[in-house]
Short mmCIF file of C-alpha atoms in Angstrom, two decimals:
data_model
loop_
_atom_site.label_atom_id
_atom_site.label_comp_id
_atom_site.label_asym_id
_atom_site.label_seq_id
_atom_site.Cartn_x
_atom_site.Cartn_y
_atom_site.Cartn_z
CA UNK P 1 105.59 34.97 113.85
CA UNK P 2 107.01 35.49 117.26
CA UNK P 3 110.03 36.62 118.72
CA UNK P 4 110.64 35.80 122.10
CA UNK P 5 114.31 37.89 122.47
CA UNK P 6 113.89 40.97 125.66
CA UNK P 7 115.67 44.04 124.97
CA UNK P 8 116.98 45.73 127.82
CA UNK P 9 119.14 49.24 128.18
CA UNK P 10 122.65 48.95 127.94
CA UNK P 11 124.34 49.93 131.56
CA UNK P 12 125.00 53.73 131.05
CA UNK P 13 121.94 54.22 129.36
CA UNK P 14 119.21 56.71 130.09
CA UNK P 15 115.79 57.09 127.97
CA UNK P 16 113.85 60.01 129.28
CA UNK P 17 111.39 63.24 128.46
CA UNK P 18 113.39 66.50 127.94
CA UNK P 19 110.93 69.06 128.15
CA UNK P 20 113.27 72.00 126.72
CA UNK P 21 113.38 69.93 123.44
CA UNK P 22 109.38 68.62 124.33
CA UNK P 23 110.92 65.32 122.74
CA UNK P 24 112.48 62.32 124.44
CA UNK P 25 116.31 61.92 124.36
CA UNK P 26 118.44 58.33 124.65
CA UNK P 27 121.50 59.23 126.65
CA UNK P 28 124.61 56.90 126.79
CA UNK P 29 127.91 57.27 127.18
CA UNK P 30 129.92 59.89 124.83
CA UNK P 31 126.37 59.47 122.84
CA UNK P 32 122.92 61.48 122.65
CA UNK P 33 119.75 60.25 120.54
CA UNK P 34 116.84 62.03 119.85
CA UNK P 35 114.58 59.10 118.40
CA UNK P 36 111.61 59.62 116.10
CA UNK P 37 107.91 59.17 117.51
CA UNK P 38 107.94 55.79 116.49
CA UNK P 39 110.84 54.68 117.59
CA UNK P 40 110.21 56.43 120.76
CA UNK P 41 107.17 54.57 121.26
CA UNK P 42 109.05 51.28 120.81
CA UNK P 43 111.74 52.47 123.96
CA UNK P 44 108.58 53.20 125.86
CA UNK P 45 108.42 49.60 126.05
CA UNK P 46 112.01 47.95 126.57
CA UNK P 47 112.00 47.16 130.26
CA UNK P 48 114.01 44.06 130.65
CA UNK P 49 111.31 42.24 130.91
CA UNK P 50 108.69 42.56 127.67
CA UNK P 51 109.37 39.96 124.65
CA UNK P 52 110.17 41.43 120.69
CA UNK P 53 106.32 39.81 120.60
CA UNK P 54 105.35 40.98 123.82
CA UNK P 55 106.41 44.74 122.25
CA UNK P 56 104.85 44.49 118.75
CA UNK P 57 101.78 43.11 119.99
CA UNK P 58 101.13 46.20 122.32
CA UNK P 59 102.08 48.52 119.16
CA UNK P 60 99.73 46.47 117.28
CA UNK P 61 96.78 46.87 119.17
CA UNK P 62 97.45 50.76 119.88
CA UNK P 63 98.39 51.72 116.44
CA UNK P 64 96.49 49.34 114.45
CA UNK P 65 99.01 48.27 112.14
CA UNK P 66 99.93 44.77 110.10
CA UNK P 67 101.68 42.45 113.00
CA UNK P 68 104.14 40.86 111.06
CA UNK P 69 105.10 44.24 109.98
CA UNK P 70 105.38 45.70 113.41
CA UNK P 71 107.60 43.04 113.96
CA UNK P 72 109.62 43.50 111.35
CA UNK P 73 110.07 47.11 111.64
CA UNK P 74 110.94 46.90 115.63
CA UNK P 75 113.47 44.29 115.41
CA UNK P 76 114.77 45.67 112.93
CA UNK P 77 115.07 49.11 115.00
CA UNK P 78 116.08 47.32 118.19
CA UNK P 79 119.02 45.30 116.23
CA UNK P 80 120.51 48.82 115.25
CA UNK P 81 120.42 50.33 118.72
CA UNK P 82 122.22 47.59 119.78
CA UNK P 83 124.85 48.13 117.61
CA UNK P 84 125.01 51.61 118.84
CA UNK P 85 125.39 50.41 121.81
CA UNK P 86 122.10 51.37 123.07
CA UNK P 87 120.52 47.98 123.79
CA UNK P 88 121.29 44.56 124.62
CA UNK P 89 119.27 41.60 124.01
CA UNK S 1 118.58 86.86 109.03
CA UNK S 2 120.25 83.59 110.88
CA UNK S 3 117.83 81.19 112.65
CA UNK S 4 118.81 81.37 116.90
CA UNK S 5 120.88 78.62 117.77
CA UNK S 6 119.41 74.96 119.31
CA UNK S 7 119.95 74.55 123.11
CA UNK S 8 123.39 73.62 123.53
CA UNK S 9 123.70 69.54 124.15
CA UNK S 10 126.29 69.13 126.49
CA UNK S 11 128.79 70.58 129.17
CA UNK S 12 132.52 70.07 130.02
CA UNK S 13 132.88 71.34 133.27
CA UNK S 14 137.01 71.77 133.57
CA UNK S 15 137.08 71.06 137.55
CA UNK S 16 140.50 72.40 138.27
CA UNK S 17 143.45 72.00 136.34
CA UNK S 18 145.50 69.95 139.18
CA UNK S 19 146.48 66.83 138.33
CA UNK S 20 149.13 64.31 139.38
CA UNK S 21 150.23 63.02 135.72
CA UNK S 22 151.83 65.13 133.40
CA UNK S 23 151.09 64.00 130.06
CA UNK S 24 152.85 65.91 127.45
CA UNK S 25 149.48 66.08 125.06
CA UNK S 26 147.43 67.10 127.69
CA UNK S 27 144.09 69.02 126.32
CA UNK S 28 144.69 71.70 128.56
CA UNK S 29 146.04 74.90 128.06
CA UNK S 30 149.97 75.76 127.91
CA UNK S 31 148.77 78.68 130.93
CA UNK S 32 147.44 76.36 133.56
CA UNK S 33 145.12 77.92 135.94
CA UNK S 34 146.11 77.93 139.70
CA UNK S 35 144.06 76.08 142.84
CA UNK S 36 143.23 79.88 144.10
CA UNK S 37 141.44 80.68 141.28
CA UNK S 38 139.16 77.91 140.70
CA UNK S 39 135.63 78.57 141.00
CA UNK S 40 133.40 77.74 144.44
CA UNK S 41 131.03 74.75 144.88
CA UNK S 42 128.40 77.48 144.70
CA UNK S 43 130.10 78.85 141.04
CA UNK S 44 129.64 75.63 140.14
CA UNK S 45 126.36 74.64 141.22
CA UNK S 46 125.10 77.86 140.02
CA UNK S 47 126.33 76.60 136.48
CA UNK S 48 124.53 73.31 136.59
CA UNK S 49 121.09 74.68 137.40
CA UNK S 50 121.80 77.08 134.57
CA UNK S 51 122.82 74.49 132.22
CA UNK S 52 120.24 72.15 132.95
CA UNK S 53 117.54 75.44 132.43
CA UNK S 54 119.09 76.13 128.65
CA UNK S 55 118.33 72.33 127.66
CA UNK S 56 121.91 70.88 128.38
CA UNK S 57 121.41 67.26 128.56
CA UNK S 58 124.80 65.54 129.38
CA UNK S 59 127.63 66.95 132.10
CA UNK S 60 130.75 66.00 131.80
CA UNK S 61 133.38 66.65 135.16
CA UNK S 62 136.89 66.54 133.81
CA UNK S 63 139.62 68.67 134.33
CA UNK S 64 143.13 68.16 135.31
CA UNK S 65 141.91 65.58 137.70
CA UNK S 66 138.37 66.42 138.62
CA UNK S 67 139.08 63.65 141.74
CA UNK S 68 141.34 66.55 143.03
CA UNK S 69 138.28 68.38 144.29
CA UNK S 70 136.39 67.44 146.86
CA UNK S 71 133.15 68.83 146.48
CA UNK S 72 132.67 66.69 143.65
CA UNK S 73 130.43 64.28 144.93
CA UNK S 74 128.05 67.48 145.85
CA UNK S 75 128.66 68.43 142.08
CA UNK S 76 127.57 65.06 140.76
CA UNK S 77 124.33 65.15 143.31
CA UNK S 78 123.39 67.95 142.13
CA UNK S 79 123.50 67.37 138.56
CA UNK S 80 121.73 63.94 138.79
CA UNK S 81 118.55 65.82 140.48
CA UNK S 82 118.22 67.80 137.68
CA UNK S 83 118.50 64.78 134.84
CA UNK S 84 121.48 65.93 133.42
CA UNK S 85 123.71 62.59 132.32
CA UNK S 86 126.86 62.66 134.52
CA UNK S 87 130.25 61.44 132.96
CA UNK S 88 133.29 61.77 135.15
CA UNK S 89 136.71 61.69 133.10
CA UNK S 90 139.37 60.83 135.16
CA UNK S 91 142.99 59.59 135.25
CA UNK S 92 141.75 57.37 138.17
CA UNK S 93 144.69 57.87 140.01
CA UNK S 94 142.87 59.06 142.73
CA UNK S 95 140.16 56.97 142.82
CA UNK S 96 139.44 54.39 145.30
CA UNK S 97 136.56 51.96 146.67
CA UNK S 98 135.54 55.09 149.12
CA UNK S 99 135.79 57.60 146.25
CA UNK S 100 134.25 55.58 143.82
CA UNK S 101 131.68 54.87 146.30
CA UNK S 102 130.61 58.61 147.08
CA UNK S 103 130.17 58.90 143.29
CA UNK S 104 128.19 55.93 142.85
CA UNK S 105 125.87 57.03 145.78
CA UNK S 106 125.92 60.56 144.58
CA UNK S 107 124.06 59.35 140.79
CA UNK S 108 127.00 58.95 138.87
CA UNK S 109 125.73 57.51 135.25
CA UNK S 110 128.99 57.11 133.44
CA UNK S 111 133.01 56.52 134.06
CA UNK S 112 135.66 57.18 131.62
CA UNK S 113 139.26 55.66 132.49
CA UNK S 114 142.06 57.92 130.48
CA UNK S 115 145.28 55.12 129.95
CA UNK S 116 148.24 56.04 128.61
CA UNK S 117 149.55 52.47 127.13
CA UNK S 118 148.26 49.13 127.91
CA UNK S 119 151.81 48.63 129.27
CA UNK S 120 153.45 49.60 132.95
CA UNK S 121 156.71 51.01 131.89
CA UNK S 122 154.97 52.97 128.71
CA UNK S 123 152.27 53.89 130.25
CA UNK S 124 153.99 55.57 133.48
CA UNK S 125 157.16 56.98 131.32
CA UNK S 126 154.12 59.23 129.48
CA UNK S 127 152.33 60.58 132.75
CA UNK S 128 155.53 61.04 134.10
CA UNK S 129 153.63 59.10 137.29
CA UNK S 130 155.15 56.11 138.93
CA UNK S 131 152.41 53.36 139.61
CA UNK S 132 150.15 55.11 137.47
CA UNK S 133 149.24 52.61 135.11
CA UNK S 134 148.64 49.76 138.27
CA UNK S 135 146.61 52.24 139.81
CA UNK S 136 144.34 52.37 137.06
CA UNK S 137 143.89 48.73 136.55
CA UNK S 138 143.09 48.64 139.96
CA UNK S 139 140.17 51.29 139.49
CA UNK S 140 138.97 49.95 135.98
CA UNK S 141 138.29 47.04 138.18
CA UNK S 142 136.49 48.85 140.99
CA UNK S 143 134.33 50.70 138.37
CA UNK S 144 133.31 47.69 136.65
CA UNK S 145 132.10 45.65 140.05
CA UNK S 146 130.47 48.64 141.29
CA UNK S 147 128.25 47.98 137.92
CA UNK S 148 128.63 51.67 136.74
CA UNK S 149 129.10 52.38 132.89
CA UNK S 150 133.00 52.24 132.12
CA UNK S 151 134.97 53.38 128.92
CA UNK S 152 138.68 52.98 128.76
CA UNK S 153 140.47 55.73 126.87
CA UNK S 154 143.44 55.03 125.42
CA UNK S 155 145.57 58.01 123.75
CA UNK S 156 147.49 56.87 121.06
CA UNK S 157 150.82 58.59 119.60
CA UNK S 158 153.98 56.84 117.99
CA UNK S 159 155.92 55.49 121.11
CA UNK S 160 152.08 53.29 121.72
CA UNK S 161 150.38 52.84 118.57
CA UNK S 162 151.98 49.55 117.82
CA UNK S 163 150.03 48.02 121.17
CA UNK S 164 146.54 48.96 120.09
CA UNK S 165 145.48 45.35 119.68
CA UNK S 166 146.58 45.16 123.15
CA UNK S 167 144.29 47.94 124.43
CA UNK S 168 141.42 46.65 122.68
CA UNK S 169 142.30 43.20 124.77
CA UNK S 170 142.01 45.21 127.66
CA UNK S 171 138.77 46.76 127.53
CA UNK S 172 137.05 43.32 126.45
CA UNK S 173 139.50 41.78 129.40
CA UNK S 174 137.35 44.67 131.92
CA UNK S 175 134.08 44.18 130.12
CA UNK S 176 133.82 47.68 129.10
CA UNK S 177 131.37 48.60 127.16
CA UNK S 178 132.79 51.43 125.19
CA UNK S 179 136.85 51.83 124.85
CA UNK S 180 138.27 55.49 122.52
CA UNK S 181 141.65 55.05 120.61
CA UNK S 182 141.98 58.50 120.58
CA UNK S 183 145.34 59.64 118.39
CA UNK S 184 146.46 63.00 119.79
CA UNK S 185 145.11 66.24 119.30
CA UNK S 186 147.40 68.41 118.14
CA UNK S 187 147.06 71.94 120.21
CA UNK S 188 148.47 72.78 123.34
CA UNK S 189 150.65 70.86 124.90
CA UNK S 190 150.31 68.30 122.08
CA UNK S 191 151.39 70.59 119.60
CA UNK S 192 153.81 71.70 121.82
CA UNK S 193 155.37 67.53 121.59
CA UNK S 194 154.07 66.89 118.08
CA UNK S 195 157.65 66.13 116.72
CA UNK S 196 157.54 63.39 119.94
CA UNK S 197 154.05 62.05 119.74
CA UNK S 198 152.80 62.15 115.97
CA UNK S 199 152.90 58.69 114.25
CA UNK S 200 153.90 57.91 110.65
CA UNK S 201 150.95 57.16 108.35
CA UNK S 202 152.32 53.53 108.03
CA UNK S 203 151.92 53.15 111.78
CA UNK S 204 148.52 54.71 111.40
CA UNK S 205 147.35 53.21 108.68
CA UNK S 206 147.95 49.59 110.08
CA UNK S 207 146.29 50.89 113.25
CA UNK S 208 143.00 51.99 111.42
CA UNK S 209 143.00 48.23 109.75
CA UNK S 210 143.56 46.96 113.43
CA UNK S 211 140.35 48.95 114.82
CA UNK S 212 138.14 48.13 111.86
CA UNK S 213 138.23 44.75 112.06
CA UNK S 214 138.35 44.72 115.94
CA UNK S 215 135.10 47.02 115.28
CA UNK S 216 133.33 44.17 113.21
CA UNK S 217 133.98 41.25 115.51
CA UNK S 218 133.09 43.17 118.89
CA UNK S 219 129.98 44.82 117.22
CA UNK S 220 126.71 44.69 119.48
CA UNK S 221 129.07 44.09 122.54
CA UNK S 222 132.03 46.80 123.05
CA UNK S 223 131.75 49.92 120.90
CA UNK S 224 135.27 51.46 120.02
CA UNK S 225 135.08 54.88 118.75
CA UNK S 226 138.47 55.93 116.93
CA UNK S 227 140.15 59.59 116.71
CA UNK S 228 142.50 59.85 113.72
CA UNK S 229 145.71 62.43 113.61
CA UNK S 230 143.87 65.55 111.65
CA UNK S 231 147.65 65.35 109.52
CA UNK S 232 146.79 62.45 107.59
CA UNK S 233 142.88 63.52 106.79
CA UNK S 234 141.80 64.66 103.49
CA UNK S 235 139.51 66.00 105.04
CA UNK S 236 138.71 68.09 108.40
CA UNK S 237 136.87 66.86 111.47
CA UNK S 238 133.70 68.62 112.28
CA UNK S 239 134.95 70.00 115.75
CA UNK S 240 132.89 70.31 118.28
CA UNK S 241 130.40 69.41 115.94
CA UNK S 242 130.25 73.12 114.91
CA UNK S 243 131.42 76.17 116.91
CA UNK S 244 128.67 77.08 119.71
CA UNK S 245 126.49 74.84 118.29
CA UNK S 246 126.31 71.99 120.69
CA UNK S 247 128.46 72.37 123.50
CA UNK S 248 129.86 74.47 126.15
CA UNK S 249 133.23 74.15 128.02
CA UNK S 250 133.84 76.09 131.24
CA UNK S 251 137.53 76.97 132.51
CA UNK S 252 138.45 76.29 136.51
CA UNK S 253 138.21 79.45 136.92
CA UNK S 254 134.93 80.45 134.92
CA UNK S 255 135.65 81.04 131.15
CA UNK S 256 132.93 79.95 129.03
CA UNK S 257 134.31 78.48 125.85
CA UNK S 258 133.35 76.87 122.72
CA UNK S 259 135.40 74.38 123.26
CA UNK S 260 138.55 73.11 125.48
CA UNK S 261 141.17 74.50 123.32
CA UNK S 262 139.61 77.74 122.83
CA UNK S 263 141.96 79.85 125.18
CA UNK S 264 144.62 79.38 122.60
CA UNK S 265 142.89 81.84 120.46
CA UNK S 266 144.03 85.59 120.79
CA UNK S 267 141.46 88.89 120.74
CA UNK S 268 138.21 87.11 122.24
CA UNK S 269 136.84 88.24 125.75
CA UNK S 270 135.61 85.11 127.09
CA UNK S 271 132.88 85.51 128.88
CA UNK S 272 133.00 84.85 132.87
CA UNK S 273 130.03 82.44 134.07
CA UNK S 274 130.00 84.58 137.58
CA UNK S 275 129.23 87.61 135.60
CA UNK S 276 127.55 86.66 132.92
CA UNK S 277 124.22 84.00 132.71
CA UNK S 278 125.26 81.22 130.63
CA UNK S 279 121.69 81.71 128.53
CA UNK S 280 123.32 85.10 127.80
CA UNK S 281 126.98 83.73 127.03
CA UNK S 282 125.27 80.86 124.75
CA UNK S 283 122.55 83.00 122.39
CA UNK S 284 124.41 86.47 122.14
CA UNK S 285 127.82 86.37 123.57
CA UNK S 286 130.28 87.88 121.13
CA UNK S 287 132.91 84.75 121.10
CA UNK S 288 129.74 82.21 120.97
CA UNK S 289 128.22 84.28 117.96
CA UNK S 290 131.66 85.16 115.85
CA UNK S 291 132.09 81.54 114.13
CA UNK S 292 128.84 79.62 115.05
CA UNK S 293 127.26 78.61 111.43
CA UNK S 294 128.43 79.24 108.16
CA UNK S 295 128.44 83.01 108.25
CA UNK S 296 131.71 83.49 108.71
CA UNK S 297 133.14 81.46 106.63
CA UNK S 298 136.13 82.26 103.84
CA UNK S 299 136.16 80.37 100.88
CA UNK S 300 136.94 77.02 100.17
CA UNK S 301 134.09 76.61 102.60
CA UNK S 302 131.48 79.08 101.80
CA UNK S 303 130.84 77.56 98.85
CA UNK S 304 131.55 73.91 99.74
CA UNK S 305 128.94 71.18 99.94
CA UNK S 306 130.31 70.21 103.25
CA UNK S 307 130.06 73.46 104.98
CA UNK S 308 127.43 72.04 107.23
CA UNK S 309 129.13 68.57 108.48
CA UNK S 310 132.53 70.26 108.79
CA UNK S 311 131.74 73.58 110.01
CA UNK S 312 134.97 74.52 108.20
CA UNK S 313 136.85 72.20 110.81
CA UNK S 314 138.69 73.47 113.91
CA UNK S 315 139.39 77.21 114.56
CA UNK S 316 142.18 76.49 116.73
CA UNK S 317 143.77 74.25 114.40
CA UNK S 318 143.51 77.10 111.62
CA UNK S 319 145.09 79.61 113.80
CA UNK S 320 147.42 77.46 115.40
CA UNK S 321 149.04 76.31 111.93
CA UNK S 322 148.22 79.67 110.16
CA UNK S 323 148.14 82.46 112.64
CA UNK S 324 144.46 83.06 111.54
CA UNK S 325 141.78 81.60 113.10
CA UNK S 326 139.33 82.55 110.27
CA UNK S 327 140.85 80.38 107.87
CA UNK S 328 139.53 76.96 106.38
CA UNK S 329 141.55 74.41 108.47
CA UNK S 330 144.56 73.59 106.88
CA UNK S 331 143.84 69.85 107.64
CA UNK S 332 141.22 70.17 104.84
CA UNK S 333 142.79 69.19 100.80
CA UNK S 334 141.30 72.09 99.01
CA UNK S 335 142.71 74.39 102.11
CA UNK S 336 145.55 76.60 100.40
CA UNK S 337 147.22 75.82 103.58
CA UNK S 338 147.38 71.73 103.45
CA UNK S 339 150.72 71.60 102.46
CA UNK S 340 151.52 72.43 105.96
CA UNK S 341 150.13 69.31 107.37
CA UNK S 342 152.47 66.67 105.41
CA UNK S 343 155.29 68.89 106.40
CA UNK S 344 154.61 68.62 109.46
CA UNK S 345 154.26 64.60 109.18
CA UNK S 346 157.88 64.61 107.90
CA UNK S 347 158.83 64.95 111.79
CA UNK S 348 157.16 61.71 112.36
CA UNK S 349 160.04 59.81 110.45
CA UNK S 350 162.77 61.48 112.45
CA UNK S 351 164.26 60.56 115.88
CA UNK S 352 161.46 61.49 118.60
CA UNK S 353 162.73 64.57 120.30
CA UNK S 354 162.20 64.21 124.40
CA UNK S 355 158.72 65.17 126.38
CA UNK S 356 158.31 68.60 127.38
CA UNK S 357 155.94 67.20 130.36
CA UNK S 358 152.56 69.32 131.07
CA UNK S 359 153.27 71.19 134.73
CA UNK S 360 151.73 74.36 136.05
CA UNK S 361 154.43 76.79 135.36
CA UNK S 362 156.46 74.94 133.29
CA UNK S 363 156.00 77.50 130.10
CA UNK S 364 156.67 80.17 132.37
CA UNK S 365 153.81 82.37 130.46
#
């Protein structure tokens, strides 16, 4: 299974470390996230340039979890923040 | 014993209350504060490093017309250094390829457009504002080259709701990424013109269906966020997301508030952000602490399963319709006050009474 779509942040949008909160925060426009662990993980990797694959395949070997799974679970993830508005493939 | 509050989320920072349109459901208050009395660049700075301290995460620089100062380019510098998200919401009127430029340079993350119609003649005849509306279609375009985040807002009442699928054309037309169609809030100056501005539920209703299904087909590529008329709710909005319990709004000249309607409130001592650290003013000011959670609350909401995602709606609303700000919010159907609201609504059917136009002065109080 591969997946060869790149996420990238939506203009406006800023993923970074608040240490007040000691948790990372996704801020857009009008909008604040405060992802889980996992799913902040998975925005540690959306550069513009990394693959879906490219993305599970580092989780993969870090995590040690079931690929196709991974996969799964991350697009999955990555198709909702772009709903929100977060992300654009 | 009540858990302390989180670390507020975000920060309105009302600029100054100048401003060259004269909307008649402006958000600010009837009593507009004067030029003299707006705080210094150092006030203000002084509040950013504060805010950014407590945990704030997003600054917003509104006003008026925040454009009408000039420090704000120092403002927005200052507030990008210390990672807070910076928002600028703006009638645009003022803005230019030079202004927008400083801004740009300066770390601005985010630019919201306020229209007032996706039409010339409306659009103007509701700022009061010749060559308002061309102004703005000038800057929506400036933003968007310049490659800055834009959102269009569009405030919707009954002489414009019929032209929302127009405004939605717009902001795909710019290539924004997020557009509001924000019906009026009713305080202030908008209560002041509700028997002007508030649609009939037919016109809202067919507005909603409008939205929804522009929602669906733009989904993944322009988010529209939609503001209903609280008059035609069953039930209240959670304002503010709670009082004091994610945001702080500070006055031009220094009032820290729970939110920007606040001032309408009688018997609170807002606290003064040149007196008073905003730490302080957030975890044990008096007006932060008096409604914050569900402490305070009267029945219907004490014992309602939605005390926690309504917060018993909007104080101002409550006291505004009631006289009481401690009451549930009449907007709410098991408020003993809801009646109120569909009265109210009746006006909506009726011949629109003129604008009383938003100008410093104007209410003489």
């Amino acid at each position: 299974m591969s997946d060869s779509r790149i996420p990238s942040f939506r203009r406006g949008v800023k993923f970074r470390f608040d240490a007040v909160r000691d948790a990372w925060i996704v801020l857009a426009p009008e909008r604040l996230f405060v992802p889980d662990e996992h799913a902040a993980e998975v925005l540690k990797l959306v550069d513009g340039a990394r693959t879906l694959s490219g993305i599970a395949d580092d989780l993969c070997a870090r995590f040690d979890a079931p690929r196709d799974v991974v996969l799964t679970d991350v697009a999955a993830m990555l198709d909702d923040l772009a709903e929100r508005g977060v992300v654009a493939w | 014993m009540v858990a302390p509050p989180d670390p507020p989320m975000s920060l309105l920072l009302e600029l100054t209350h100048r401003c060259p349109l004269q909307c008649p459901y402006c958000s600010n208050p009837l009593k507009l504060e004067r030029a003299a009395d707006e705080l210094s660049t150092a006030d203000w700075l002084s509040v950013l490093d504060q805010a950014a301290a407590l945990g704030v995460l997003q600054v917003h620089f509104s006003g008026g017309e925040p454009m009408a100062r000039a420090d704000l380019p120092d403002l927005v510098r200052h507030a990008a250094k210390l990672g807070l998200y910076t928002n600028l919401i703006t009638s645009a009127v003022l803005l230019n390829e030079r202004t927008l430029g400083a801004l740009a340079e300066s770390g601005l993350d985010h630019v919201q457009i306020s229209f007032q119609g996706s039409d010339a003649a409306g659009a103007d005849r509701i700022g009061n504002y010749a060559g308002g509306h061309a102004k703005k279609l000038a800057a929506a375009a400036l933003v968007r080259a310049s490659g800055l985040a834009l959102t269009l807002n569009f405030v919707v009442h009954r002489h414009n709701i019929a032209r929302v699928p127009d405004m939605i054309a717009m902001g795909e037309a710019f290539g924004a990424g997020r557009i509001e169609i924000a019906n009026v809030q009713y305080y202030g100056w908008g209560l002041l013109n509700r028997a002007a501005l508030l649609p009939t539920r037919a016109a809202l209703d067919e507005c909603t269906d409008t939205v929804l299904s522009a929602r669906a087909r733009l989904r993944g590529r322009m988010l529209i966020d939609y503001v209903v008329p609280d008059y035609y709710a069953a039930e209240p909005k959670g304002c503010m997301g709670g009082w004091a319990r994610r945001f702080i709004n500070i006055s031009p000249a220094g009032r820290a508030l729970p939110c920007h309607a606040a001032e309408t409130l009688p018997g609170f001592d807002w606290p003064d952000v040149r007196t008073h650290s905003l730490a302080d003013i957030w975890y044990a000011s008096e007006p932060f602490v008096r409604y914050r959670g569900t402490g305070w609350m009267p029945e219907p909401c004490r014992s309602c399963d939605r005390r926690e995602q309504d917060w018993g709606g909007c104080r101002c609303q409550a006291f505004a319709l009631t006289g009481d700000a401690s009451r549930t919010d009449p907007a709410c159907h098991l408020s003993p006050d809801h009646a109120m609201m569909a009265e109210a609504a009746q006006a909506a059917s009726a011949p629109a009474p003129p604008f009383a136009y938003r100008r410093i002065g104007q209410r003489g109080v």
